[in-house]
Short mmCIF file of C-alpha atoms and ligand atoms in Angstrom, two decimals:
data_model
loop_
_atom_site.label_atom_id
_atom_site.label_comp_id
_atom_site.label_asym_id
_atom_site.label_seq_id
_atom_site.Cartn_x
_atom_site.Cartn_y
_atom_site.Cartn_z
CA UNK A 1 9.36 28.86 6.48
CA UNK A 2 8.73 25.33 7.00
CA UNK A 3 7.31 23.89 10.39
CA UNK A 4 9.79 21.69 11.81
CA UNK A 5 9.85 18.86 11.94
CA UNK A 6 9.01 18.24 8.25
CA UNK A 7 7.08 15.11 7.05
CA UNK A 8 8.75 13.07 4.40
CA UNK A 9 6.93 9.74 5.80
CA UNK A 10 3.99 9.87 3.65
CA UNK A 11 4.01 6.28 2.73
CA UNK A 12 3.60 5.06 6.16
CA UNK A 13 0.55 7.28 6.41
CA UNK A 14 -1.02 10.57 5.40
CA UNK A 15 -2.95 13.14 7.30
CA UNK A 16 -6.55 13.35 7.00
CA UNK A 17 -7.78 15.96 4.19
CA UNK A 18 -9.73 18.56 5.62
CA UNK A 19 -12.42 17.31 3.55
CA UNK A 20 -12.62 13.90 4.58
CA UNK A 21 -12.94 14.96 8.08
CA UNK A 22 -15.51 18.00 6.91
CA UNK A 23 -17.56 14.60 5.33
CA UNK A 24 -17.16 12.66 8.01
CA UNK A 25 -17.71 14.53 11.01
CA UNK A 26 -21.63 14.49 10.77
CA UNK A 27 -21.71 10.58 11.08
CA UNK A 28 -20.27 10.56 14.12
CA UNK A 29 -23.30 12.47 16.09
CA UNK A 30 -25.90 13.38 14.31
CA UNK A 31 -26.24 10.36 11.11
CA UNK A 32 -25.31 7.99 13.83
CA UNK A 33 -27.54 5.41 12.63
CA UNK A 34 -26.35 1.72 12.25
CA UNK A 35 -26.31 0.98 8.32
CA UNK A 36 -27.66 -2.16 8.52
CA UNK A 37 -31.12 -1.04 10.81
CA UNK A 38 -33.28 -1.70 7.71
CA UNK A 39 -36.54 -0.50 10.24
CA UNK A 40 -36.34 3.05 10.25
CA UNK A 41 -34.72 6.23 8.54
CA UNK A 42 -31.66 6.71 10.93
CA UNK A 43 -30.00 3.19 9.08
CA UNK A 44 -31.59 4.23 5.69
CA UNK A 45 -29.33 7.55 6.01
CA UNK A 46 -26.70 5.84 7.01
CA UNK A 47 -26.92 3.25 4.53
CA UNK A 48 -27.18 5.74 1.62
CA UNK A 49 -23.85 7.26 3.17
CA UNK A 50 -22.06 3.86 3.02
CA UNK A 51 -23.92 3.01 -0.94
CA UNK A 52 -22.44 6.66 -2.16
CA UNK A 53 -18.64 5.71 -0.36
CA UNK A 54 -18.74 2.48 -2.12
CA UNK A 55 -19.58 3.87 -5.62
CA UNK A 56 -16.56 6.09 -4.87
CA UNK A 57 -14.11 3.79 -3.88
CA UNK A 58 -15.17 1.43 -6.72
CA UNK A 59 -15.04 3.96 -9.12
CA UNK A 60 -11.46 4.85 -8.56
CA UNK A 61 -10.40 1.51 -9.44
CA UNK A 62 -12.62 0.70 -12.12
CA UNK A 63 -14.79 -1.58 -10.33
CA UNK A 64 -18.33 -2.30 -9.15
CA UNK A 65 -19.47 -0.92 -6.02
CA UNK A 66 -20.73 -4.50 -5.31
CA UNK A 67 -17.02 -5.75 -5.73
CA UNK A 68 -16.03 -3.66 -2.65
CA UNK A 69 -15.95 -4.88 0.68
CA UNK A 70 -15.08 -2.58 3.39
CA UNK A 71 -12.50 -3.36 6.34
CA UNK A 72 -10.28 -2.15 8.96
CA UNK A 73 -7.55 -1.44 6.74
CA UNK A 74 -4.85 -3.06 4.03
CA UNK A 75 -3.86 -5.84 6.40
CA UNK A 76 -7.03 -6.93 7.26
CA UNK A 77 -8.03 -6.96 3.52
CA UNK A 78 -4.46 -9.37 2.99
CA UNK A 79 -5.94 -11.57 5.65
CA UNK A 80 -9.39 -11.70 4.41
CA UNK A 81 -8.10 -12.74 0.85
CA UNK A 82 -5.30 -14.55 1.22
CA UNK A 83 -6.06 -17.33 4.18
CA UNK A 84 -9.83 -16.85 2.67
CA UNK A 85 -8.98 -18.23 -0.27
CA UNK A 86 -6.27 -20.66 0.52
CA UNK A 87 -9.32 -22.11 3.17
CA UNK A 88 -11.90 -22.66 0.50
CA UNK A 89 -9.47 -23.46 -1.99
CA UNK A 90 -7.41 -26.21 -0.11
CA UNK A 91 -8.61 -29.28 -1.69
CA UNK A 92 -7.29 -27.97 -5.71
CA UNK A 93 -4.02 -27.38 -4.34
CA UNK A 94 -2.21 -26.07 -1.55
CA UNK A 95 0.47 -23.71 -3.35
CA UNK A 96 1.13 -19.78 -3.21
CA UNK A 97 3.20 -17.59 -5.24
CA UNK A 98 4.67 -14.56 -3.53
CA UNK A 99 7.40 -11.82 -3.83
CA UNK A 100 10.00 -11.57 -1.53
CA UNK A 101 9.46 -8.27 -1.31
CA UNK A 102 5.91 -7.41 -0.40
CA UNK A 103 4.61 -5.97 2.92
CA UNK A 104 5.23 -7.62 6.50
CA UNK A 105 1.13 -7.98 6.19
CA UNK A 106 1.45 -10.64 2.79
CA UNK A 107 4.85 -11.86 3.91
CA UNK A 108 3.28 -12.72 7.56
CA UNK A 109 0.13 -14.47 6.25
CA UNK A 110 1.85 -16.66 3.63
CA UNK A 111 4.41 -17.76 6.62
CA UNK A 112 1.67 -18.61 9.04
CA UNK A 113 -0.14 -20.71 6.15
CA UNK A 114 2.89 -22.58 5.90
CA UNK A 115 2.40 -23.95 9.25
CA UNK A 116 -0.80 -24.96 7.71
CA UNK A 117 0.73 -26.93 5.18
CA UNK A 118 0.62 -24.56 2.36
CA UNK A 119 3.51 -24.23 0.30
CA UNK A 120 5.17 -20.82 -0.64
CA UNK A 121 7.28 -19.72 -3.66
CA UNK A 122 8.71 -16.62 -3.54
CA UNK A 123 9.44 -14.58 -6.92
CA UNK A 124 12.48 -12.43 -6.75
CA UNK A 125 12.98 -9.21 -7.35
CA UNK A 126 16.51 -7.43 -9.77
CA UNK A 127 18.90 -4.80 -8.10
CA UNK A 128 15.88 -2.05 -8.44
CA UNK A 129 13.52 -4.17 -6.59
CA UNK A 130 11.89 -5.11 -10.04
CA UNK A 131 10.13 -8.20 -9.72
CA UNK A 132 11.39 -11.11 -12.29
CA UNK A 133 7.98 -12.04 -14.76
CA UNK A 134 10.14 -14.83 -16.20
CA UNK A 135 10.80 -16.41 -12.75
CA UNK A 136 7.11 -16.05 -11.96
CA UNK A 137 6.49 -18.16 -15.01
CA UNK A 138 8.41 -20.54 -13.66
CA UNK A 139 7.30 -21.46 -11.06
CA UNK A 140 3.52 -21.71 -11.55
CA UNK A 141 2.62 -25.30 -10.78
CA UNK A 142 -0.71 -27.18 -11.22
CA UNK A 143 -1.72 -26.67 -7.88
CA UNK A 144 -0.83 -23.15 -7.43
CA UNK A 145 -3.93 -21.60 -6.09
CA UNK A 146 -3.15 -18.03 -5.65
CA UNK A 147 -0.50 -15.49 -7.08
CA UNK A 148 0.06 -12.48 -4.72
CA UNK A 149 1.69 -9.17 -5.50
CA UNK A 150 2.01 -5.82 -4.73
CA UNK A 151 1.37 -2.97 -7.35
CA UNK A 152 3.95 -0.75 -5.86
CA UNK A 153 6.60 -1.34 -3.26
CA UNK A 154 5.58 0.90 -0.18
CA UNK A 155 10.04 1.63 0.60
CA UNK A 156 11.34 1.65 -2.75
CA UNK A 157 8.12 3.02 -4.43
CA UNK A 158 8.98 0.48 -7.66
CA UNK A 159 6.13 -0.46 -9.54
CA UNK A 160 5.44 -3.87 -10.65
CA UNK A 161 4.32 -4.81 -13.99
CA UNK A 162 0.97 -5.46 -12.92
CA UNK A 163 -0.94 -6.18 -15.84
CA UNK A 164 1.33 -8.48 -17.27
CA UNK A 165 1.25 -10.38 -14.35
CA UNK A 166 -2.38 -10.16 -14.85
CA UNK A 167 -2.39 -11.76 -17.87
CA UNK A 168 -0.29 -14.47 -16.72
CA UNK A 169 -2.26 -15.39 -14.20
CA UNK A 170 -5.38 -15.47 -16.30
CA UNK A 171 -3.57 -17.89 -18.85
CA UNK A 172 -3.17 -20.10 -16.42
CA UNK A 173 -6.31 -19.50 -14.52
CA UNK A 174 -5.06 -18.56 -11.41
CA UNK A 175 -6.21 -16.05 -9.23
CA UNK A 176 -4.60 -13.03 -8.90
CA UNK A 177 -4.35 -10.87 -5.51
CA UNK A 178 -3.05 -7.06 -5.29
CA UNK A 179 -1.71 -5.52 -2.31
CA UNK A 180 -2.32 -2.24 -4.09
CA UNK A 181 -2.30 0.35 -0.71
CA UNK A 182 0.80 2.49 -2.17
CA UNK A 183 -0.50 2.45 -5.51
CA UNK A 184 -4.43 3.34 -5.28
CA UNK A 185 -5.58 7.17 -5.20
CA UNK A 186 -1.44 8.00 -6.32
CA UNK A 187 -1.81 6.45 -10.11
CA UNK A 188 -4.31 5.12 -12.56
CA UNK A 189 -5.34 1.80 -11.20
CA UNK A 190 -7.97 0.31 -13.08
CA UNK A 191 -8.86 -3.73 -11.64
CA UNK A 192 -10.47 -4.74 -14.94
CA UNK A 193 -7.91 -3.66 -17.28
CA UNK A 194 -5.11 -4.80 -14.93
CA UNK A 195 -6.39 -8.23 -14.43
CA UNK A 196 -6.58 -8.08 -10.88
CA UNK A 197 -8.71 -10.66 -9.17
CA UNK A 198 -8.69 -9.44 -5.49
CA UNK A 199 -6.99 -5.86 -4.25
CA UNK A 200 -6.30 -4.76 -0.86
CA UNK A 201 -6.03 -0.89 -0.44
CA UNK A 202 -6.13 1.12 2.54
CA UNK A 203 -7.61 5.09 3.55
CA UNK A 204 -5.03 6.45 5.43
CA UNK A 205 -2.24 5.96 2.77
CA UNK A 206 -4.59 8.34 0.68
CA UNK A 207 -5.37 10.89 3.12
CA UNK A 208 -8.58 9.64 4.05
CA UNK A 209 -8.65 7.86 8.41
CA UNK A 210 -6.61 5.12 9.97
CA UNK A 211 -8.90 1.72 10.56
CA UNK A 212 -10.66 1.55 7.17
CA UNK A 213 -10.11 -0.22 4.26
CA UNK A 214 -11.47 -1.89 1.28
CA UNK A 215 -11.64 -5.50 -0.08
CA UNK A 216 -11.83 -5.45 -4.23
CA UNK A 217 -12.89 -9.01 -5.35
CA UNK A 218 -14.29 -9.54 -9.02
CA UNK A 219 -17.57 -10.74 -9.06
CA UNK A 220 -19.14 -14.04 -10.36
CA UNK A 221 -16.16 -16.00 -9.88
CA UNK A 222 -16.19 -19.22 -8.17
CA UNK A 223 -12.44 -19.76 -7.98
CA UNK A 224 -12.53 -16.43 -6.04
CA UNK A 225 -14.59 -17.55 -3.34
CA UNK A 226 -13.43 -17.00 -0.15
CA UNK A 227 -14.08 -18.05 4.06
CA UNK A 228 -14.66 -14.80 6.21
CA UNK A 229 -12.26 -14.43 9.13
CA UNK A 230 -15.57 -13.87 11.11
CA UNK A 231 -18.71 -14.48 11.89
CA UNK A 232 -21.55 -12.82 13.26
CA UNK A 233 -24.51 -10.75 11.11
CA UNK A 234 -23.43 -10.94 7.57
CA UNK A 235 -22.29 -7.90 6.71
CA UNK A 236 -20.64 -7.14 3.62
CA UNK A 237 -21.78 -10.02 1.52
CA UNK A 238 -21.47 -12.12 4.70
CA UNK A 239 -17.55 -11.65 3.90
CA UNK A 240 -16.84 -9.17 7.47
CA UNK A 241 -18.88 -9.67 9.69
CA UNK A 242 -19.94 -6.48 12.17
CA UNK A 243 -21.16 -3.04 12.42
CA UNK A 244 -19.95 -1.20 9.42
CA UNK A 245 -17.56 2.20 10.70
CA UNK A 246 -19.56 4.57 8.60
CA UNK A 247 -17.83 7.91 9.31
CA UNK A 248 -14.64 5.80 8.51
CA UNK A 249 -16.19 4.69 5.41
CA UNK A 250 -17.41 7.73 4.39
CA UNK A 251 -13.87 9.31 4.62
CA UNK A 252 -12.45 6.53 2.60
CA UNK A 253 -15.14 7.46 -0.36
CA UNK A 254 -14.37 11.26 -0.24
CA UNK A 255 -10.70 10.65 0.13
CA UNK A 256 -11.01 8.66 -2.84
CA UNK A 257 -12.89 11.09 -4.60
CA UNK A 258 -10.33 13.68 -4.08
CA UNK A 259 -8.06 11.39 -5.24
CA UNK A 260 -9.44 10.66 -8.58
CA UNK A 261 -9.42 14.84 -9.08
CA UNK A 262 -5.87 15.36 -7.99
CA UNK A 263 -4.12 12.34 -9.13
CA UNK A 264 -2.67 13.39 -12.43
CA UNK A 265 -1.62 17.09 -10.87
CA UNK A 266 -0.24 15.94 -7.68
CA UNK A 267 1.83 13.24 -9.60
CA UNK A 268 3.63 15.73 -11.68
CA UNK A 269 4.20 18.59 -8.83
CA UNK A 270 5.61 15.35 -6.50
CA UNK A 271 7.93 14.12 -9.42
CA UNK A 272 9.49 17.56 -9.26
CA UNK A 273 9.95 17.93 -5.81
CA UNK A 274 11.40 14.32 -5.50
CA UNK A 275 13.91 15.32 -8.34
CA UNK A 276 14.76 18.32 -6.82
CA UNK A 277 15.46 16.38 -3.75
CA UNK A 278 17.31 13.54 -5.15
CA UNK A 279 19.77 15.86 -7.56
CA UNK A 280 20.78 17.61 -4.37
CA UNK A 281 21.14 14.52 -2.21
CA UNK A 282 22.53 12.43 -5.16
CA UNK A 283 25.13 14.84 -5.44
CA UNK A 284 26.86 14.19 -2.17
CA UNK A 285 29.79 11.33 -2.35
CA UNK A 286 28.75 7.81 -1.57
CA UNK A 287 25.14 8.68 -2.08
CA UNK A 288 23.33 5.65 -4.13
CA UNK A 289 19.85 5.59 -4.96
CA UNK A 290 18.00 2.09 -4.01
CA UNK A 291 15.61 0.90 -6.71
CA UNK A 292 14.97 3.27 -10.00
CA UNK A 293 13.13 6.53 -10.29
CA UNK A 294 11.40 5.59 -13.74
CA UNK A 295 9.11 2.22 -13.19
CA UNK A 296 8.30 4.00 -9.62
CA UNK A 297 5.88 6.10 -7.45
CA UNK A 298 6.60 9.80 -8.34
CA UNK A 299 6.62 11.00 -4.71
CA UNK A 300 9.49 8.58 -3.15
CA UNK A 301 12.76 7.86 -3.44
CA UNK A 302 14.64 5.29 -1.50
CA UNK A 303 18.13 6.64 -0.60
CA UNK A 304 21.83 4.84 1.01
CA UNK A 305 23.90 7.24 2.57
CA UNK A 306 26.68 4.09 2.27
CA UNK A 307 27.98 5.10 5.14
CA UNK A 308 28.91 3.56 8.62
CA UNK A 309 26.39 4.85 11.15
CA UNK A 310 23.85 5.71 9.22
CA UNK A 311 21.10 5.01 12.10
CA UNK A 312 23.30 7.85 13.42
CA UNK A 313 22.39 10.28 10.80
CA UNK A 314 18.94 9.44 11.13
CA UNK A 315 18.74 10.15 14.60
CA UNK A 316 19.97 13.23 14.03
CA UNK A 317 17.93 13.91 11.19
CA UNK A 318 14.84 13.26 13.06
CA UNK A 319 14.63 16.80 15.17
CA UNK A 320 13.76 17.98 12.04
CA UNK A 321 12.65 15.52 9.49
CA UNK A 322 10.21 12.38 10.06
CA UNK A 323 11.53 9.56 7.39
CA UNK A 324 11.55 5.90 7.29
CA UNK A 325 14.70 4.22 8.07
CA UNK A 326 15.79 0.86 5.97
CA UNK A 327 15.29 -1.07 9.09
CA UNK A 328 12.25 -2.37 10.78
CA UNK A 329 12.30 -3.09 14.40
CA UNK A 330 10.59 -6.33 14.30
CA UNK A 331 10.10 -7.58 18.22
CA UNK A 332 13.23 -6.02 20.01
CA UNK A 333 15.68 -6.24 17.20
CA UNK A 334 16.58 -4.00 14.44
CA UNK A 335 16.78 -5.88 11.52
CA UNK A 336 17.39 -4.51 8.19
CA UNK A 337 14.82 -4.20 5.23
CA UNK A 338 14.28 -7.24 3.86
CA UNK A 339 13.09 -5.10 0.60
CA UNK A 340 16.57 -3.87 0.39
CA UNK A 341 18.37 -7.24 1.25
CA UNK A 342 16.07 -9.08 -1.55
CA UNK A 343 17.79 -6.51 -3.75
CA UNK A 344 20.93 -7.36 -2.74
CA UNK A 345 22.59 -4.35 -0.48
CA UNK A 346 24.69 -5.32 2.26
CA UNK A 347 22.85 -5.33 5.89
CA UNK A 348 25.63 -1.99 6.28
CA UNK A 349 24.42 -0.15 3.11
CA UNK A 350 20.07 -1.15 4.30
CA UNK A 351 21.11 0.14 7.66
CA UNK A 352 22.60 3.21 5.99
CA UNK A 353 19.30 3.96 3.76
CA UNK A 354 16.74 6.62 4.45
CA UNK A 355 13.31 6.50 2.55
CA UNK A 356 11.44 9.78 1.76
CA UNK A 357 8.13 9.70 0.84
CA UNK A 358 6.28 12.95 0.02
CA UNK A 359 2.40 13.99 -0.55
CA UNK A 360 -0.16 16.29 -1.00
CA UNK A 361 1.00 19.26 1.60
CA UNK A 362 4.91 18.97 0.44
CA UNK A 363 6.12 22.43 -0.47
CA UNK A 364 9.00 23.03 -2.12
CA UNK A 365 10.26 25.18 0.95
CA UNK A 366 9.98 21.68 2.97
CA UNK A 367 12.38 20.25 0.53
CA UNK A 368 14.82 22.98 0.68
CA UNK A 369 14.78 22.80 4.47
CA UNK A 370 15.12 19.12 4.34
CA UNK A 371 18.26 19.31 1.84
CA UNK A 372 20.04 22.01 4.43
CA UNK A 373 19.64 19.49 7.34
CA UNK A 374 20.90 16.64 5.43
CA UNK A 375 23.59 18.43 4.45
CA UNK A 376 24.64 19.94 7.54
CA UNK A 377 23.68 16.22 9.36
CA UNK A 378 26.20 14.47 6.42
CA UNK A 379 29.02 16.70 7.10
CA UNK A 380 28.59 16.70 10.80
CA UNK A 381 29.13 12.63 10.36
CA UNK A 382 32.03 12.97 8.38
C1 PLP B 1 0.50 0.40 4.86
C2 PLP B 1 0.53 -0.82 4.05
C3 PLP B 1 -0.19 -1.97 4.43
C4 PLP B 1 -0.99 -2.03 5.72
O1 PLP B 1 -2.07 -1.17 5.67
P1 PLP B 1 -2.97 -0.88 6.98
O2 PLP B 1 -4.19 -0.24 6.45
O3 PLP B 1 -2.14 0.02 7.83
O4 PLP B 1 -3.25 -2.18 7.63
C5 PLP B 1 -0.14 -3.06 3.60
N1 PLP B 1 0.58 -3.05 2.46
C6 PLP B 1 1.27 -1.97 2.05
C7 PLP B 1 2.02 -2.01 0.77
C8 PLP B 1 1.27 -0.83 2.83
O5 PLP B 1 1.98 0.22 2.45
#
């Protein structure tokens, strides 16, 4: 029996591991101490808390722990490195490279520097949502300061071809920033080896607690020095400012801990259910998958229903399953994906598409529910 309804949403966020909140739950009353009350043995604990967290985190990604700076999350970790570094960085040039189909959280930060000044290029992307390395190449200029881009494409689940990019960007000498919050803690991300400057990641997308994040940013680096978004006490390399969340922290090191153990054998179980999924959805008429299920996240598939009404079927759909629809309501309107536009479906078909995104409590009896109520849902439209 599945319990209704059934989560397919797990790339807008994940529950909480038992675990993490087992780990977490004694820093909230009774290692309440402030990490940075260097006086007296209730900061020392909690400061030993927040040292073990960052070894963690950095050790999922192949980094330093003192390349990590915690945050509130992925999009304060965009802010922090992107305006930081176009800030400090104005006077050698005043020119970012995006994609055109990163996160509202990039996208949003590179518009507002424009009113800045700042200039924005945007790479494109094929029909899978692949973005083009030769384009990318083209459009480096002398004074491009920064080149930002996802790992892995949080609707379509595509993954980018990150370490070439890398290396671009190092042949040039450019730095390179990673909105890597899909990819981190679901495949082997490694910073060094990728060539990734900067990397924004986020716990809640890997079952750790909403309002915590992490900052990567390679060390000894001048180009990659950046202005804090605030001030006030120093914290975190003076970088952010404030009173560090430690039971939030400490979730985000245990839920990347867990992570690093499950990875490889979630991965595999998740490709399977996803398949199963998709060759029984696939199957009905007019069904097109958006994007590619081989350069992409094993747990989510991207699917147009290419048919009129499809907000329909997703209204119906939602009694018993919670998925992503290809729109995003941004102030009052809905307006369609602008992942799926930038790979060139009709406003129609990105109204039409559902994303489903599975994780770690997925059961195959949750997929077999799901397909039933799809079905039924599809044929009740028709
Ligand atoms: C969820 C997400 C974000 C925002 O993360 P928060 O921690 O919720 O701020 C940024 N980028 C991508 C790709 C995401 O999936």
């Amino acid at each position: 029996m599945s319990i209704y309804p059934i989560y397919l949403d797990y790339n807008a966020t994940t529950p909480c591991d038992q675990q993490v909140v087992d780990a977490m739950l004694p820093y909230f009353s009774q290692h309440f101490g402030n990490a940075s009350s260097k006086g007296h043995a209730h900061g020392w604990y909690a400061e030993d808390a927040v040292s073990q967290a960052r070894e963690q985190v950095a050790s999922l990604i192949g980094a330093d722990p003192k390349e990590i700076i915690f945050t509130s999350g992925a999009t304060e970790s965009i802010n922090l490195a992107i305006r930081g570094l176009a800030q400090k960085h104005a006077s050698r040039g005043k020119h970012i490279i995006t994609v055109s189909t990163e996160h509202k959280a990039v996208l949003d930060v590179c518009e507002y520097l424009q009113t800045e000044g700042y200039e924005i290029t945007y790479v494109s992307v094929d029909q899978y949502g692949m973005m083009l390395l030769e384009h990318l190449e083209d459009i480096i200029r002398k004074d491009t300061i920064l080149i930002a881009a996802m790992y892995a494409n949080n609707e379509t689940g595509v993954i980018h071809p990150v370490s070439e990019i890398g290396r671009l960007a190092q042949k040039y000498s450019i730095p390179f920033f990673c909105d890597a919050t899909q990819a981190v803690g679901k495949i082997p991300v490694n910073a060094t080896s990728d060539g990734i400057d900067m990397m924004a990641f986020s716990a809640h997308k890997m079952y750790g607690p909403k309002g915590v994040g992490a900052l990567f940013i390679r060390k000894k680096n001048p180009l990659l020095e950046i202005t804090p978004l605030f001030f006030g006490g120093g914290h975190e390399r003076k970088l952010r400012s404030g009173t560090l969340n430690v039971p939030g922290i400490v979730g985000m090191g245990k839920a990347a801990e867990l992570c690093q153990l499950l990875m490889e054998s979630e991965a595999n179980r998740l490709s399977e259910l996803r398949d199963m999924l998709w060759k029984e959805i696939g199957a009905i008429e007019g069904v097109e998958l958006n994007g590619e299920n081989d350069n992409s996240l094993s747990h989510v598939v991207n699917i147009c229903f290419g048919m009129e009404g499809g907000d329909k079927l997703i209204k119906m759909l939602s009694k018993y399953i919670s998925v992503s629809s290809g729109s995003a309501c941004s102030s009052a309107a809905v307006e369609p994906s602008h992942v799926l536009k930038a790979m060139g479906l009709s406003d129609a078909k990105a109204h039409s598409s559902i994303r489903f995104s599975l994780g770690r409590f997925t059961t195959s009896q949750d997929i077999r529910s799901a397909v039933e109520e799809i079905k039924n849902a599809v044929s009740r439209l028709n």
